[in-house]
């Protein structure tokens, strides 16, 4: 049985449905990320787990104990640690007092408090800052205080709401790895909210992608990236070329289908769901820019080979982006930075049928 | 929504129902009573509006309001502009002096001006000494004097609103006008002033309502044909004359209705304007200009003139307080501590009462205000907005209306008025918004996640409030406490209806000393004492929190 079970959770604010009957399970020691665009209900879901919002329907079970169905369990009784987006470090308390606040409330002996605080200060790299007030700390240090405060009492569950979004890019990357290794070492089950897909990919064991109150896909970062469940997920995670078209033929006993697109009568693609694919269905033939193979000379004839013209070239340091027009359809292609082709020149594109999937 | 919050809200509503809604409804009910019968009807209102005398009173009050608003606007616009925009020396001191009348009781100002500008006051005596004038000039007895005194008292509200407006306008609006080629004055008239309308209006409505509330200033100046003064006289002196009593009640209600409806109208309008985003709140200082030498000199002279008039109040009262028999002489000649001896040793009960009543009212205020602020800001309990609304309305409700309704509501039926506790209770009800608004606005600025973090850490609601919220709110709360106390300490309009022998407060003492035969020295010494106390308290607040001060100042009143 999963450590956290979210069952059929539903929460609305007036007319706005923030969380729409979602199901989600988080295993013990696992870090699951809630990923999605702004306003899709990530924070609300997290706050429901914390007990800071009262959902209208559904239940949340933490470590076998229902939080809602057998009477509302107050946030103070749920045994969770939480890191807030704006840190919520108390400005009138020194770092040390911020960190041990929860322990003091639990009436833990002084000796133990000192010991635990020392450990967590060590872990979060805050040694020597105990006697400072939050206003005397940098953003990154305040973030660490928030993390230390959440971790100090060994919570069963750690909740993090965009903990890094207020930091600059460099620090953000550093802390991502720090948080991940710290949480993993302590073996805490955690739910991490972010709208930054790169962050989600790096930090999580599994990702739950949300869209307007629904969880649309749950899976490992790799599954989400390679087998997106629909166009929304594919678009949100990484970059994807979408070529709208219509299924013309389904090949028996395989997952291969032919699709008619604007520039091709028969394009071979892979379908993730053979039963839902029938001739005449409107779909998107989709391929990632880095999966498109390019040739400057016409290669051996094969299926899914198209000729196009480079309309725009963008230099992104370690690689190049070409915007290639194939009969008016724009396809983005990622190539190594040494490819010498210039705007206006021709390219041959091979859209590998294995990598070219159809999405709905 | 927890059950605790709902019971708390219910408790607060109960207090409001008992101390605000119940007496008010008795007041309204009484106004529909047909004299000497058990029947009800609108005959009192018909009588009021068919009587040319009362109609004239109503017209006078309206005229006075218009004149006071015009005067304060005329003097306030340049003043606010100077304070907000010019870089100059002594900005804090001038601002403090010009805003001082907010915490000076209006009646203190009247006494000071009678001594200085009166028929045989300092100014007239000095003028006559020069030989240029044979007879004294009538500076203050008449509607012009009322306009003068009330305008000086209300000027801060115009200045506060406008200077906040001038400071907060996004500089790019004016810069855009400048780029378009609009020169200084033109830019001011076409862009700056219109942008400030919402903040001007917020102050203007308070100014306009003042003549509908202030009964004492006209009375002291011998001008009684104004709505609140007539109401006071009818009810306080002619309670047995049934017809006059009911006319008084109707006058009170008419004033209250004018006040509340204009107040609501202005609020609604300001809210709507804000919503369209006319003035963007910028964090910058706004535009500060270094004026040319001539402009600067005039600006200084102007500020000195206004600040001088304000300063006249404590100075004249001080002179009078430390002297004896200061009549027919421009300046006092006999110096003495006699006045203070009388106040402090012979009738210490007045000061005692003032402190005790205001202190108890303050305790009620805190006990009510903190939970109310919590309910309004932090919960979704149904009816919390209505609670906020009712409490805010008390800002516009004339003190005399509170007094009369308490008299009617707590005399028979619920005979609370026979016990001294009625005094602090009435002060509490009347000054309710002062503390609450402060607590409320600082609560709004307190990031809720600071409290949530505490709850997640294992602290319950009450513990979170004590450990996290209260320490972070304390500045705003303290400012609210002090403002409440100052305002309760000066309160007279409500207390005058309710006091009985032995319950007199300092303001009532001032009134009685004047009323019983011009014991000016003692009245002045009492007023001076009140100013000193208010001043010390103000120093304390400005120590605690300079900036919050402005936010605390809502409409004042006797
Ligand atoms: N307290 C509230 N009152 C009313 N509506 C709310 C409240 N909190 C959230 N909402 C609404 O619920 C929806 C989901 O909000 P939520 O904060 O969960 O989004 P989010 O995914 O965390 O977005 P972001 O990435 O911007 O933080 C939004 O439409 C939001 O406007
Ligand atoms: Mg969020």
Coordinates of N, CA and C in Angstrom, one line a residue, chain A residues 166-247:
Chain A
X166 N 12.2 31.4 -6.2 CA 12.6 32.8 -5.9 C 14.1 33.0 -6.0
X167 N 14.8 31.9 -6.4 CA 16.2 32.0 -6.4 C 16.7 32.2 -7.9
X168 N 18.0 32.7 -8.0 CA 18.5 32.8 -9.3 C 18.9 31.5 -9.9
X169 N 19.1 31.4 -11.2 CA 19.2 30.1 -12.0 C 20.3 29.3 -11.4
X170 N 21.4 29.9 -11.1 CA 22.6 29.1 -10.7 C 22.3 28.4 -9.4
X171 N 21.9 29.2 -8.5 CA 21.6 28.7 -7.1 C 20.6 27.6 -7.2
X172 N 19.6 27.8 -8.0 CA 18.5 26.9 -8.2 C 19.0 25.5 -8.5
X173 N 19.9 25.5 -9.5 CA 20.4 24.2 -9.9 C 21.2 23.5 -8.8
X174 N 22.0 24.3 -8.1 CA 22.8 23.7 -7.0 C 21.8 23.1 -6.0
X175 N 20.8 23.9 -5.6 CA 20.0 23.4 -4.5 C 19.1 22.2 -4.9
X176 N 18.7 22.2 -6.1 CA 18.0 21.0 -6.6 C 18.6 19.7 -6.2
X177 N 19.9 19.6 -6.5 CA 20.6 18.4 -6.2 C 20.8 18.2 -4.7
X178 N 21.0 19.3 -4.0 CA 21.1 19.2 -2.6 C 19.9 18.7 -2.0
X179 N 18.7 19.3 -2.4 CA 17.5 18.8 -1.8 C 17.3 17.3 -2.1
X180 N 17.5 17.0 -3.3 CA 17.3 15.6 -3.7 C 18.1 14.6 -2.9
X181 N 19.4 14.9 -2.8 CA 20.2 13.9 -2.1 C 19.9 13.9 -0.6
X182 N 19.6 15.1 0.0 CA 19.2 15.2 1.4 C 18.0 14.4 1.7
X183 N 17.0 14.6 0.9 CA 15.7 13.9 1.1 C 15.8 12.4 0.9
X184 N 16.6 12.0 0.0 CA 16.8 10.6 -0.3 C 17.6 10.0 0.8
X185 N 18.6 10.6 1.3 CA 19.4 10.1 2.4 C 18.5 9.9 3.7
X186 N 17.6 10.9 3.9 CA 16.8 10.7 5.1 C 15.6 9.8 4.8
X187 N 15.4 9.4 3.6 CA 14.3 8.5 3.3 C 12.9 9.0 3.5
X188 N 12.8 10.3 3.3 CA 11.5 10.9 3.6 C 10.6 10.9 2.3
X189 N 9.3 10.5 2.5 CA 8.4 10.6 1.4 C 8.1 12.0 1.1
X190 N 8.2 12.4 -0.2 CA 7.9 13.9 -0.4 C 7.2 14.2 -1.6
X191 N 6.5 15.3 -1.6 CA 5.7 15.8 -2.7 C 6.3 17.2 -3.1
X192 N 6.6 17.4 -4.3 CA 7.3 18.6 -4.7 C 6.5 19.2 -5.8
X193 N 6.2 20.5 -5.6 CA 5.5 21.2 -6.6 C 6.4 22.1 -7.4
X194 N 6.2 22.1 -8.7 CA 7.0 23.0 -9.5 C 6.3 23.2 -10.8
X195 N 6.6 24.4 -11.5 CA 6.1 24.5 -12.9 C 7.2 24.5 -13.8
X196 N 8.4 24.1 -13.3 CA 9.6 24.1 -14.1 C 9.9 22.7 -14.5
X197 N 9.7 22.3 -15.8 CA 9.8 20.9 -16.2 C 11.2 20.4 -16.0
X198 N 12.2 21.2 -16.2 CA 13.6 20.7 -16.1 C 13.9 20.3 -14.6
X199 N 13.3 21.2 -13.7 CA 13.5 20.9 -12.3 C 12.8 19.6 -11.9
X200 N 11.6 19.4 -12.5 CA 10.8 18.2 -12.2 C 11.6 16.9 -12.7
X201 N 12.2 17.0 -13.9 CA 12.9 15.9 -14.4 C 14.1 15.5 -13.5
X202 N 14.8 16.5 -13.1 CA 16.0 16.2 -12.3 C 15.7 15.7 -10.9
X203 N 14.7 16.2 -10.3 CA 14.5 15.9 -8.9 C 13.7 14.8 -8.5
X204 N 12.7 14.4 -9.4 CA 11.7 13.4 -9.0 C 11.9 12.0 -9.4
X205 N 11.4 11.1 -8.6 CA 11.3 9.7 -8.9 C 10.2 9.5 -9.9
X206 N 9.1 10.2 -9.6 CA 7.9 10.1 -10.6 C 7.3 11.5 -10.7
X207 N 6.7 11.8 -11.8 CA 6.2 13.1 -12.1 C 4.7 12.9 -12.3
X208 N 3.9 13.8 -11.7 CA 2.4 13.8 -12.0 C 2.2 15.1 -12.7
X209 N 1.8 15.0 -14.0 CA 1.5 16.2 -14.8 C 0.1 16.6 -14.6
X210 N -0.1 17.9 -14.2 CA -1.5 18.4 -14.0 C -1.9 19.4 -15.0
X211 N -3.2 19.3 -15.3 CA -3.8 20.3 -16.3 C -5.1 20.7 -15.8
X212 N -5.4 22.0 -15.6 CA -6.6 22.5 -15.0 C -7.4 21.5 -14.1
X213 N -6.7 21.2 -13.0 CA -7.3 20.5 -11.9 C -7.3 19.0 -12.1
X214 N -6.8 18.5 -13.2 CA -6.7 17.0 -13.4 C -5.3 16.6 -13.5
X215 N -5.1 15.3 -13.0 CA -3.7 14.7 -13.2 C -3.8 14.0 -14.6
X216 N -3.0 14.4 -15.5 CA -3.2 13.8 -16.9 C -2.2 12.7 -17.1
X217 N -1.1 12.7 -16.4 CA -0.2 11.5 -16.6 C 0.7 11.4 -15.3
X218 N 1.0 10.2 -15.0 CA 1.9 9.9 -13.9 C 3.0 9.0 -14.4
X219 N 4.2 9.2 -14.1 CA 5.2 8.3 -14.6 C 6.6 8.8 -14.2
X220 N 7.6 8.0 -14.5 CA 9.0 8.5 -14.3 C 9.3 9.6 -15.3
X221 N 10.3 10.4 -15.0 CA 10.6 11.4 -15.9 C 10.8 10.9 -17.4
X222 N 11.4 9.8 -17.4 CA 11.7 9.2 -18.8 C 10.4 8.8 -19.5
X223 N 9.5 8.2 -18.8 CA 8.2 7.8 -19.4 C 7.5 9.0 -19.8
X224 N 7.5 10.0 -19.0 CA 6.7 11.2 -19.3 C 7.3 11.9 -20.6
X225 N 8.6 11.8 -20.7 CA 9.2 12.5 -21.8 C 9.1 11.7 -23.1
X226 N 9.3 10.4 -22.9 CA 9.3 9.6 -24.2 C 7.9 9.1 -24.6
X227 N 7.0 8.9 -23.6 CA 5.7 8.5 -24.0 C 4.6 9.4 -23.4
X228 N 4.6 10.6 -23.8 CA 3.6 11.5 -23.3 C 2.2 11.0 -23.6
X229 N 1.3 11.2 -22.6 CA 0.0 10.7 -22.8 C -0.8 11.4 -23.8
X230 N -0.6 12.7 -23.9 CA -1.3 13.5 -24.9 C -0.6 14.7 -25.3
X231 N -1.2 15.5 -26.2 CA -0.5 16.6 -26.7 C -0.1 17.6 -25.6
X232 N -1.0 17.8 -24.6 CA -0.7 18.8 -23.5 C 0.6 18.4 -22.8
X233 N 0.8 17.1 -22.5 CA 2.0 16.7 -21.8 C 3.2 16.9 -22.7
X234 N 3.1 16.5 -23.9 CA 4.2 16.5 -24.8 C 4.6 18.0 -25.0
X235 N 3.7 18.8 -25.1 CA 4.0 20.3 -25.3 C 4.6 20.9 -24.0
X236 N 4.1 20.4 -22.9 CA 4.6 21.0 -21.6 C 6.0 20.6 -21.3
X237 N 6.3 19.3 -21.6 CA 7.6 18.7 -21.2 C 8.5 18.8 -22.5
X238 N 9.5 19.5 -22.5 CA 10.3 19.6 -23.6 C 9.7 20.3 -24.8
X239 N 10.2 20.1 -26.0 CA 9.7 20.7 -27.2 C 9.3 19.6 -28.1
X240 N 8.2 19.8 -28.8 CA 7.6 18.8 -29.7 C 7.1 19.4 -31.0
X241 N 7.4 18.8 -32.1 CA 6.8 19.2 -33.4 C 5.4 18.5 -33.5
X242 N 4.4 19.3 -33.7 CA 3.0 18.7 -33.9 C 2.6 18.9 -35.3
X243 N 2.3 17.8 -36.0 CA 1.8 18.0 -37.4 C 0.4 17.4 -37.5
X244 N -0.5 18.3 -37.6 CA -1.9 17.8 -37.6 C -2.2 17.0 -38.8
X245 N -3.0 15.9 -38.6 CA -3.3 15.0 -39.7 C -4.4 14.1 -39.3
X246 N -4.6 13.0 -40.1 CA -5.7 12.1 -40.0 C -5.2 10.7 -40.3
X247 N -5.6 9.8 -39.5 CA -5.2 8.4 -39.7 C -5.8 7.9 -41.0

